[in-house]
mmCIF file of C-alpha atoms in Angstrom:
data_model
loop_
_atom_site.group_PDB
_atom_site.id
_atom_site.type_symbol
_atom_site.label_atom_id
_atom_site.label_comp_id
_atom_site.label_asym_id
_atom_site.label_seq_id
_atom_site.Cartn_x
_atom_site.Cartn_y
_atom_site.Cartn_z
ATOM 1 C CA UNK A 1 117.740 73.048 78.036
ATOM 2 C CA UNK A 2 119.196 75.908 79.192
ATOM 3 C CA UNK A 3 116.279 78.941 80.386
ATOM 4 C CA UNK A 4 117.100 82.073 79.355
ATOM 5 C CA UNK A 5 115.656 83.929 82.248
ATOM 6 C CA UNK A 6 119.231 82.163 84.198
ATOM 7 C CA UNK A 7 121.084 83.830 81.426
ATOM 8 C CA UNK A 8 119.717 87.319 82.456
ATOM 9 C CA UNK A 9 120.710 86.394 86.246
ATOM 10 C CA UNK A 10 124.059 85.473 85.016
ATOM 11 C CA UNK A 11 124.653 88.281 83.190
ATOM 12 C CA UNK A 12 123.285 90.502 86.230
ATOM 13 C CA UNK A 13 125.780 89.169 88.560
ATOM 14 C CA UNK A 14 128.893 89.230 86.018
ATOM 15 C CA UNK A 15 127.909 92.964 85.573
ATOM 16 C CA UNK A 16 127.305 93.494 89.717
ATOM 17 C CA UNK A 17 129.922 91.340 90.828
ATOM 18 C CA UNK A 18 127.610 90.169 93.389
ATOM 19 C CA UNK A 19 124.617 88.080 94.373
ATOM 20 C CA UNK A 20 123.174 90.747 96.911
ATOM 21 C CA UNK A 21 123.740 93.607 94.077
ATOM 22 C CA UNK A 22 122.213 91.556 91.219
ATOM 23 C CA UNK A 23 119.763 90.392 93.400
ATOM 24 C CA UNK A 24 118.726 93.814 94.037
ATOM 25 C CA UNK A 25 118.932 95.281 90.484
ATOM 26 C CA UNK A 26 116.326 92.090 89.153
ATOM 27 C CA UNK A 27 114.091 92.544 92.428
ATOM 28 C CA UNK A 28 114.921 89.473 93.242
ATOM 29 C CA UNK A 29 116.151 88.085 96.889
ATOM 30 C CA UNK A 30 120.013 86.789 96.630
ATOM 31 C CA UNK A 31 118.920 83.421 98.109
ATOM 32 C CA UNK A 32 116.073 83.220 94.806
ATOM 33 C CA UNK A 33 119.615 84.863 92.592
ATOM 34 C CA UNK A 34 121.865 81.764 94.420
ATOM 35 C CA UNK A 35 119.068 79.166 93.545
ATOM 36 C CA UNK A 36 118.697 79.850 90.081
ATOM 37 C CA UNK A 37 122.942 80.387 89.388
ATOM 38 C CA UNK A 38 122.573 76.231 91.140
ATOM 39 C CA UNK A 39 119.678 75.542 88.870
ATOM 40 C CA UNK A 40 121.952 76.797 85.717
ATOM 41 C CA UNK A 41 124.971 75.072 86.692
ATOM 42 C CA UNK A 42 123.164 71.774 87.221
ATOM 43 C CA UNK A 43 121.790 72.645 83.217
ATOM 44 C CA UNK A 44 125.200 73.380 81.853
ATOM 45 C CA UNK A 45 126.880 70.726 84.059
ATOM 46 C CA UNK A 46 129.599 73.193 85.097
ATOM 47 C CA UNK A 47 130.122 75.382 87.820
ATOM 48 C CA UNK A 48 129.866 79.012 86.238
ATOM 49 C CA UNK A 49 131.183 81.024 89.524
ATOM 50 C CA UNK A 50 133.305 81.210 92.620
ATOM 51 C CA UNK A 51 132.405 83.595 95.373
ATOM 52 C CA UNK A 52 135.346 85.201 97.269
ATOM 53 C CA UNK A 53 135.995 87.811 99.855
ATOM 54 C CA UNK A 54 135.435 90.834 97.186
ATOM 55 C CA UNK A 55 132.391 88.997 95.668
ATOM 56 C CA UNK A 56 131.631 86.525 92.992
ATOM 57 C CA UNK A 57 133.466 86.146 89.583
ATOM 58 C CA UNK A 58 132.864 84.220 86.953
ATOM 59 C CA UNK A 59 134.668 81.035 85.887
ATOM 60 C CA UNK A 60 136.368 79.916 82.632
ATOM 61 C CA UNK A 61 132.912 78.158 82.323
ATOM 62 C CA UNK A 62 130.980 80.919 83.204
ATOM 63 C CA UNK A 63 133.171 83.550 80.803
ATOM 64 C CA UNK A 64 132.059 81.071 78.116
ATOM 65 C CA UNK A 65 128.515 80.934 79.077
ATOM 66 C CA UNK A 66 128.272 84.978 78.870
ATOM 67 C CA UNK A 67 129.765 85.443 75.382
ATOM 68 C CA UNK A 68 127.187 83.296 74.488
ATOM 69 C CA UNK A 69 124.531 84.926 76.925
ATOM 70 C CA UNK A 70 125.128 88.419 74.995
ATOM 71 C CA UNK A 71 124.210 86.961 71.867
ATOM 72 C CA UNK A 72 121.290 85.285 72.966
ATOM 73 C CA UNK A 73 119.844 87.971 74.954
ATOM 74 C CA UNK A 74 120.231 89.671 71.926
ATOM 75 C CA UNK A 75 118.379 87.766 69.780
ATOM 76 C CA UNK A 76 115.417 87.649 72.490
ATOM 77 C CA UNK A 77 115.018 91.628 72.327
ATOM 78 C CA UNK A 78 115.344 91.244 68.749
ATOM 79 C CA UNK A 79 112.549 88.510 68.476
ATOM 80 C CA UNK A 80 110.415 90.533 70.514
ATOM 81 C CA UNK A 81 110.963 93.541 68.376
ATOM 82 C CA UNK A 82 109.595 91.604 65.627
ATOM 83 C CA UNK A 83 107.165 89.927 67.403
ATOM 84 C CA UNK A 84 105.773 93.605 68.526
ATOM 85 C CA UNK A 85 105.862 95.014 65.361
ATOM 86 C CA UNK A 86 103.781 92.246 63.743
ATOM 87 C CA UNK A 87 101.308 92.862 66.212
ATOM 88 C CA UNK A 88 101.420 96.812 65.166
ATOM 89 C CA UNK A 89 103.563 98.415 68.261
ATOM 90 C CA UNK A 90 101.398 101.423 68.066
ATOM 91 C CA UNK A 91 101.013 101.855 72.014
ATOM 92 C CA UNK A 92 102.703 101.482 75.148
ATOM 93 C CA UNK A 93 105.440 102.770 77.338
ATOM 94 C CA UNK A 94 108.866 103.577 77.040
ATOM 95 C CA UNK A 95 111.179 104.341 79.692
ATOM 96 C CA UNK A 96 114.208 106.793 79.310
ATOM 97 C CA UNK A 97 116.133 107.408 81.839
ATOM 98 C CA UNK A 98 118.874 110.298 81.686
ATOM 99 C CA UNK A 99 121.250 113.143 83.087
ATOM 100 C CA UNK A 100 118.998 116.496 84.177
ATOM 101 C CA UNK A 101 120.580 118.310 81.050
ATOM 102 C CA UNK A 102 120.261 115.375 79.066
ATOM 103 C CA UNK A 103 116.353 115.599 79.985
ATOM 104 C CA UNK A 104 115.721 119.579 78.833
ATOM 105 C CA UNK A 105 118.088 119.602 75.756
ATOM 106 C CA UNK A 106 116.700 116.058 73.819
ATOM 107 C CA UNK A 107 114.218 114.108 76.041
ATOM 108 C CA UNK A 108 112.045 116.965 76.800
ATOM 109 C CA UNK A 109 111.683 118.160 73.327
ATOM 110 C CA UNK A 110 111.345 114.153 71.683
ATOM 111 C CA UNK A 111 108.429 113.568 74.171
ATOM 112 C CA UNK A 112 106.823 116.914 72.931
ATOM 113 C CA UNK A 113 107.862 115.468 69.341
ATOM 114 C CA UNK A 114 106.151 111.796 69.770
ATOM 115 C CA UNK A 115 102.895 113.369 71.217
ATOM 116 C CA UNK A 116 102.302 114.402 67.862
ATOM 117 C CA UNK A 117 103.958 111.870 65.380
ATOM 118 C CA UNK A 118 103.364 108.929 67.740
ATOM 119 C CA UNK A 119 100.584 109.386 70.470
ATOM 120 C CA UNK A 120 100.236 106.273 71.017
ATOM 121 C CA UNK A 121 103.498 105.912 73.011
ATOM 122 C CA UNK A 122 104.269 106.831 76.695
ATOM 123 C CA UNK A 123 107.229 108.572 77.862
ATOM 124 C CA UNK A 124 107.971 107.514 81.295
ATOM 125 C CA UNK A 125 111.307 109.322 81.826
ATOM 126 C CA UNK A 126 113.547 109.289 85.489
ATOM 127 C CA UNK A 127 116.686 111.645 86.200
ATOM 128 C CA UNK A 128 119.734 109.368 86.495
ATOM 129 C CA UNK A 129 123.533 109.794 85.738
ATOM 130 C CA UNK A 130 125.215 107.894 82.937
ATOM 131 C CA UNK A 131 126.930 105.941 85.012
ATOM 132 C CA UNK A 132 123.512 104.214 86.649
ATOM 133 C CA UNK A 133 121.601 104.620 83.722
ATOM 134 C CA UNK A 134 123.444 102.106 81.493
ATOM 135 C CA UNK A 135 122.667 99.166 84.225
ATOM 136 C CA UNK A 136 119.112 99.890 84.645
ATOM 137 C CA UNK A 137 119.213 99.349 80.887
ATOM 138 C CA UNK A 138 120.817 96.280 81.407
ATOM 139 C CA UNK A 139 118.978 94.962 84.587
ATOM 140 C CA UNK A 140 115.714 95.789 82.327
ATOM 141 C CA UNK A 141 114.491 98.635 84.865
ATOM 142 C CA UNK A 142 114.446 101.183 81.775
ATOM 143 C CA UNK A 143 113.945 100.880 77.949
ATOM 144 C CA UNK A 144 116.340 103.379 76.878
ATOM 145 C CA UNK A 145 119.619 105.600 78.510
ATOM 146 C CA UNK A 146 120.487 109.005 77.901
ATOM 147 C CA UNK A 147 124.184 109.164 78.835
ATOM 148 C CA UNK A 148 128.016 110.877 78.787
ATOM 149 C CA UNK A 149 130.552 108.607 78.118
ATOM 150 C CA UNK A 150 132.906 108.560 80.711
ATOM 151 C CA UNK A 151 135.609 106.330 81.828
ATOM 152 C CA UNK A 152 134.698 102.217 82.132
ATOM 153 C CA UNK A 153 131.579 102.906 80.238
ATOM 154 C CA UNK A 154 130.624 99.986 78.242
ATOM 155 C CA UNK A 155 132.182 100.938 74.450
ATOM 156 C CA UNK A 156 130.051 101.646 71.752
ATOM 157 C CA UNK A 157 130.657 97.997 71.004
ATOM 158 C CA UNK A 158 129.943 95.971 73.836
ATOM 159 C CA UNK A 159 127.465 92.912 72.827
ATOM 160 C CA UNK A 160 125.359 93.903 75.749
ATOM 161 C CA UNK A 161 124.125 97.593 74.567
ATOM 162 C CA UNK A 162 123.397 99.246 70.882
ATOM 163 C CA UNK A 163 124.827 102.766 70.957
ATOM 164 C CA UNK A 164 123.148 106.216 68.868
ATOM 165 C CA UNK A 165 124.977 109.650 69.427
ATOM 166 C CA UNK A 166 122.987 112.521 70.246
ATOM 167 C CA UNK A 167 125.351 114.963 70.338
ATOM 168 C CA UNK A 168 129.078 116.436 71.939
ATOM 169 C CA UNK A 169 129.516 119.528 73.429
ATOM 170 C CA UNK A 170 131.793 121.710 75.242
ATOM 171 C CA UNK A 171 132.598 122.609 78.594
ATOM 172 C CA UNK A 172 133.278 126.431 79.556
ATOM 173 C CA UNK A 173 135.781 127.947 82.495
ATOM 174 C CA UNK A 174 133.271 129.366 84.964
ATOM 175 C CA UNK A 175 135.610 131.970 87.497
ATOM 176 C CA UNK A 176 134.474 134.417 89.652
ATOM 177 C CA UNK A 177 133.846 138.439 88.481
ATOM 178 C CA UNK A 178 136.958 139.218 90.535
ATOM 179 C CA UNK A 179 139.275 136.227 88.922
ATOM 180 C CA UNK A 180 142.659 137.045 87.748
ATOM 181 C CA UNK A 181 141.266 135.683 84.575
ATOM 182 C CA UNK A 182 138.073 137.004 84.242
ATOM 183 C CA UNK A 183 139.239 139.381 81.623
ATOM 184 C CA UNK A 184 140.935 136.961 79.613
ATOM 185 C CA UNK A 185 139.537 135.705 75.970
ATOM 186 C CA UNK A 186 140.272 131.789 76.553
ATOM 187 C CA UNK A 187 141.311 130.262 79.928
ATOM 188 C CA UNK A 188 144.206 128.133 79.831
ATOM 189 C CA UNK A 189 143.724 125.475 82.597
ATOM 190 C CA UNK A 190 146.966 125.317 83.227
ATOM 191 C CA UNK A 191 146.722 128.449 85.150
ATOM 192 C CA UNK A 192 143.657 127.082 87.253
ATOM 193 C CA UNK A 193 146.654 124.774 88.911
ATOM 194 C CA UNK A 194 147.016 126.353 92.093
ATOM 195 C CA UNK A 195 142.844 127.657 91.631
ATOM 196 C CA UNK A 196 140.154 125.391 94.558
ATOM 197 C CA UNK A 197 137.699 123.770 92.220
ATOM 198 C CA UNK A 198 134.443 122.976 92.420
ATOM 199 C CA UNK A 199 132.915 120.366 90.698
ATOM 200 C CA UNK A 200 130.752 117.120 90.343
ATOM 201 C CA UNK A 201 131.572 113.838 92.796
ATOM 202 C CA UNK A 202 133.166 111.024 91.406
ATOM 203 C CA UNK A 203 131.049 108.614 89.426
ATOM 204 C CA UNK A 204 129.137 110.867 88.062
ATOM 205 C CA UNK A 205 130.524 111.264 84.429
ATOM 206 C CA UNK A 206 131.421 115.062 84.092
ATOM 207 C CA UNK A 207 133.527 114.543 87.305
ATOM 208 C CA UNK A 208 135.538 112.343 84.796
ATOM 209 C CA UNK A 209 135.599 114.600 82.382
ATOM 210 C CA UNK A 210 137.297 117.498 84.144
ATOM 211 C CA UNK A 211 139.629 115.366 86.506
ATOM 212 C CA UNK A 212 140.923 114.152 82.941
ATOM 213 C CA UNK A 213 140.672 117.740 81.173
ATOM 214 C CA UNK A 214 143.263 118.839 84.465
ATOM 215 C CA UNK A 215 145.325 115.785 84.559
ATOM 216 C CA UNK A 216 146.349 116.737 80.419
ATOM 217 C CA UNK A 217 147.012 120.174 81.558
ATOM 218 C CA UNK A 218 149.526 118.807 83.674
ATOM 219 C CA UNK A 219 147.866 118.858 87.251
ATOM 220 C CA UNK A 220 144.779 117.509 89.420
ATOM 221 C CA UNK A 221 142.502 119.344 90.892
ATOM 222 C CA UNK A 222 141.957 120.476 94.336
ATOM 223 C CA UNK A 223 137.672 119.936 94.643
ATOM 224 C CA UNK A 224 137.266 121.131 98.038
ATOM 225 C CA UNK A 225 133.324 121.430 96.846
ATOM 226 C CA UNK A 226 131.528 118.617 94.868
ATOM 227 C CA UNK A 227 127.854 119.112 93.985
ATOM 228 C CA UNK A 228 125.697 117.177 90.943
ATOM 229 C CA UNK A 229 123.767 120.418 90.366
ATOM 230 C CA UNK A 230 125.419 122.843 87.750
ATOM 231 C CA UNK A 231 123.151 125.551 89.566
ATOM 232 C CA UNK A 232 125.073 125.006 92.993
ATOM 233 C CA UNK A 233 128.454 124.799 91.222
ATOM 234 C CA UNK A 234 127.902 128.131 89.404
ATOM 235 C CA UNK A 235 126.171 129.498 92.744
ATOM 236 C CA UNK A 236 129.440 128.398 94.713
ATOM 237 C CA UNK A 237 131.794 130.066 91.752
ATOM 238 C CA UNK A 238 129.344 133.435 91.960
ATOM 239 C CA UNK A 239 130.351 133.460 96.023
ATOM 240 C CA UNK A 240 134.018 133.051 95.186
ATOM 241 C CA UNK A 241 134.320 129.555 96.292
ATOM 242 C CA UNK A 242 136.399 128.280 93.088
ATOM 243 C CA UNK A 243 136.148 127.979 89.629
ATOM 244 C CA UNK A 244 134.791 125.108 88.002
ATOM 245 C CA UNK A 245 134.039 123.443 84.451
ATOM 246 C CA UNK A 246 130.247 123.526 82.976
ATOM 247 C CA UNK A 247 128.668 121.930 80.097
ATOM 248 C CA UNK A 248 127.229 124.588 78.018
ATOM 249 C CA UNK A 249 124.597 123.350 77.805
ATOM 250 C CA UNK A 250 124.119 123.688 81.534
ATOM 251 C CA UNK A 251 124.308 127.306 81.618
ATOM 252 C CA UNK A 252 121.554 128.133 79.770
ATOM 253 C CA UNK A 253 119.208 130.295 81.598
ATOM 254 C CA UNK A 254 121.628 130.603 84.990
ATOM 255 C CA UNK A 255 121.841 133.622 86.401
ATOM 256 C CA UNK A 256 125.375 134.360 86.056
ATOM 257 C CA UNK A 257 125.995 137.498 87.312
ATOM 258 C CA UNK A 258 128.674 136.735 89.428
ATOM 259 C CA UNK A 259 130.776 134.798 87.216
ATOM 260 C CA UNK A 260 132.446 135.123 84.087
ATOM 261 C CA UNK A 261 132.027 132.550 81.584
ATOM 262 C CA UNK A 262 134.800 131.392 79.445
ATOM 263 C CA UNK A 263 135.939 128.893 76.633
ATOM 264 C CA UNK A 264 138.698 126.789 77.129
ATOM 265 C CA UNK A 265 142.295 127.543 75.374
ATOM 266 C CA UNK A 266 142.946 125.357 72.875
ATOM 267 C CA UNK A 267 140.927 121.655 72.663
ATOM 268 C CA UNK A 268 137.924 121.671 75.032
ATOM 269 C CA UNK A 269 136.854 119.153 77.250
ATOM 270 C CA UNK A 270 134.069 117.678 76.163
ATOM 271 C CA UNK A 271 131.420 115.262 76.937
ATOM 272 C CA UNK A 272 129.966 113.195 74.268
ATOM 273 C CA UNK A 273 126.330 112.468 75.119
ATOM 274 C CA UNK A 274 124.732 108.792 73.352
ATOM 275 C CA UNK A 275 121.303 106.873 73.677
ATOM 276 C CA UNK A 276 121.842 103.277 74.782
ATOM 277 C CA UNK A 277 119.147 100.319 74.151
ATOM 278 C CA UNK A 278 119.798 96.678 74.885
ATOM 279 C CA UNK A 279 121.192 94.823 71.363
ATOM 280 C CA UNK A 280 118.560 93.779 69.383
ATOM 281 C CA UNK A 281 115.818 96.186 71.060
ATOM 282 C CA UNK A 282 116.638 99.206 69.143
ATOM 283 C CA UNK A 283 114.067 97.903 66.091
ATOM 284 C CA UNK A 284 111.667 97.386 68.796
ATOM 285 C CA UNK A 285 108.550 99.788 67.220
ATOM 286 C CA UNK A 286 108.224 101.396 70.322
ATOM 287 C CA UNK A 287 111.676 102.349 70.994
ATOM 288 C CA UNK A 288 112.813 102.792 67.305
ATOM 289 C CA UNK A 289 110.514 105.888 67.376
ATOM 290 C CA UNK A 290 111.046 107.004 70.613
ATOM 291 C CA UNK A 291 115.256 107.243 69.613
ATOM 292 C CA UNK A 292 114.676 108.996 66.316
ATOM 293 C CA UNK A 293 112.694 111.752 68.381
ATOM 294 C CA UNK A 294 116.109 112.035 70.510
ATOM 295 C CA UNK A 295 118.140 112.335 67.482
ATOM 296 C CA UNK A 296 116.238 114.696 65.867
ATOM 297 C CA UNK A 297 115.911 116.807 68.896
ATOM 298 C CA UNK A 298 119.667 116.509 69.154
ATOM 299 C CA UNK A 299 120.318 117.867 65.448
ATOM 300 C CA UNK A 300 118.201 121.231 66.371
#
């Protein structure tokens, strides 16, 4: 009998790609990780991976193993949903992590939501990027991720993850007062070529956004300044430093007196913002509430 607590380690270090990163992720120690990937094997009677000099992949065996993992796993979060809502689900905690924007434009305003509609439930709620939030969803360290989807993020189809949209919105040319195109109506990026930008560091999911926004106007940007705080990028813009691209969203209350603010010319960048739940958890009476209150927060 396979246990499926060995299918969650499996999965852990399929997504990690190693034992000391999985091991990590479950709070677990790599030698406990390595014991119970031996235990598994011995229970399927083949070996599932092969470790190597840039970490541990899975075999034939073990690619089999996970299709079937995904659909098990699956069916766990599902039984629990039911098993919850027989039981009522009308308290307990709910974890959400999500991007700092993410957190004032939908998760702030749900939690205000649920504390009347459903006081029962606690919002726990921790500022992470997309691109971490989705594996602490995963690894089980957070109920539900507020993210941007961004290059290699898990498709709104992967067996792993269920997907809602929130919402999509633009991002806006941010140049200094002084810019040569400060006084323009629309800023074509094409003429921010030669321009030093400032912007996000890689990984974090906006940086992928405007890299690629550049890269279809026919250039790459020159980031000589990277910050995850829209505040310091528009700060840095205000001083002259560059010009940059900001979420709308993030501009809202900035002082921005010494920038001008500016829509793109023709189709804007944009980042497409989503709630992610492990498949099968999204009935869950807890978090079915909880990611109504984001949508509905998103539609105002």
């Amino acid at each position: 009998m396979i246990e499926a607590r060995r299918l969650h380690i499996l999965r852990a270090v399929a997504d990690h790609r190693t034992v000391t990163a999985a091991a990590a992720a479950l709070y677990l120690t790599p030698s406990a990780v390595s014991q119970q990937l031996a235990a598994l094997e011995q229970e399927t009677g083949h070996r599932l991976v092969e470790r190597g000099a840039k970490g541990v992949r899975l075999t034939p065996a073990g690619e089999i193993l996970l299709s079937h993992t995904n659909a098990v796993l699956a069916q766990l979060e599902r039984a629990e949903a039911e098993l919850a809502a027989y039981s009522s689900g009308a308290a307990g905690t709910v974890t959400v992590a999500s991007f700092a924007t993410g957190i004032a434009l939908v998760v702030a305003p749900a939690v205000a939501r649920l504390a009347e509609t459903a006081p029962g439930i606690r919002i726990r709620v921790q500022d992470a990027e997309g691109d971490a939030s989705l594996p602490m969803v995963l690894d089980r360290q957070v109920d539900i991720a507020v993210a941007v989807e961004y290059r290699g993020a898990p498709p709104a189809d992967d067996p792993r993850l269920a997907h809602v949209p929130l919402y999509a919105e633009p991002f806006d040319a941010v140049v200094p007062v002084g810019h040569r195109l400060a006084d323009a109506a629309e800023v074509p990026l094409a003429e921010l070529a030669k321009d030093t930008w400032i912007g996000p560091y890689p990984g974090n999911p906006c940086h992928d956004v405007v890299v690629l926004a550049c890269e279809n106007a026919g250039f790459q940007p020159r980031l000589d300044h990277s910050s995850d705080d829209f505040r310091a990028v528009v700060a840095l813009a205000s001083a002259g430093a560059g010009v940059a691209l900001v979420p709308r969203s993030a501009l809202r209350g900035m002082d921005l007196a010494g920038v001008v603010v500016r829509p793109v010319d023709g189709v804007a960048p944009t980042r497409r913002v989503f709630a992610a739940v492990r498949r099968g958890a999204e009935e869950h009476p807890l978090i079915r509430p909880v990611l109504e209150a984001l949508d509905e927060a998103a539609q105002e």
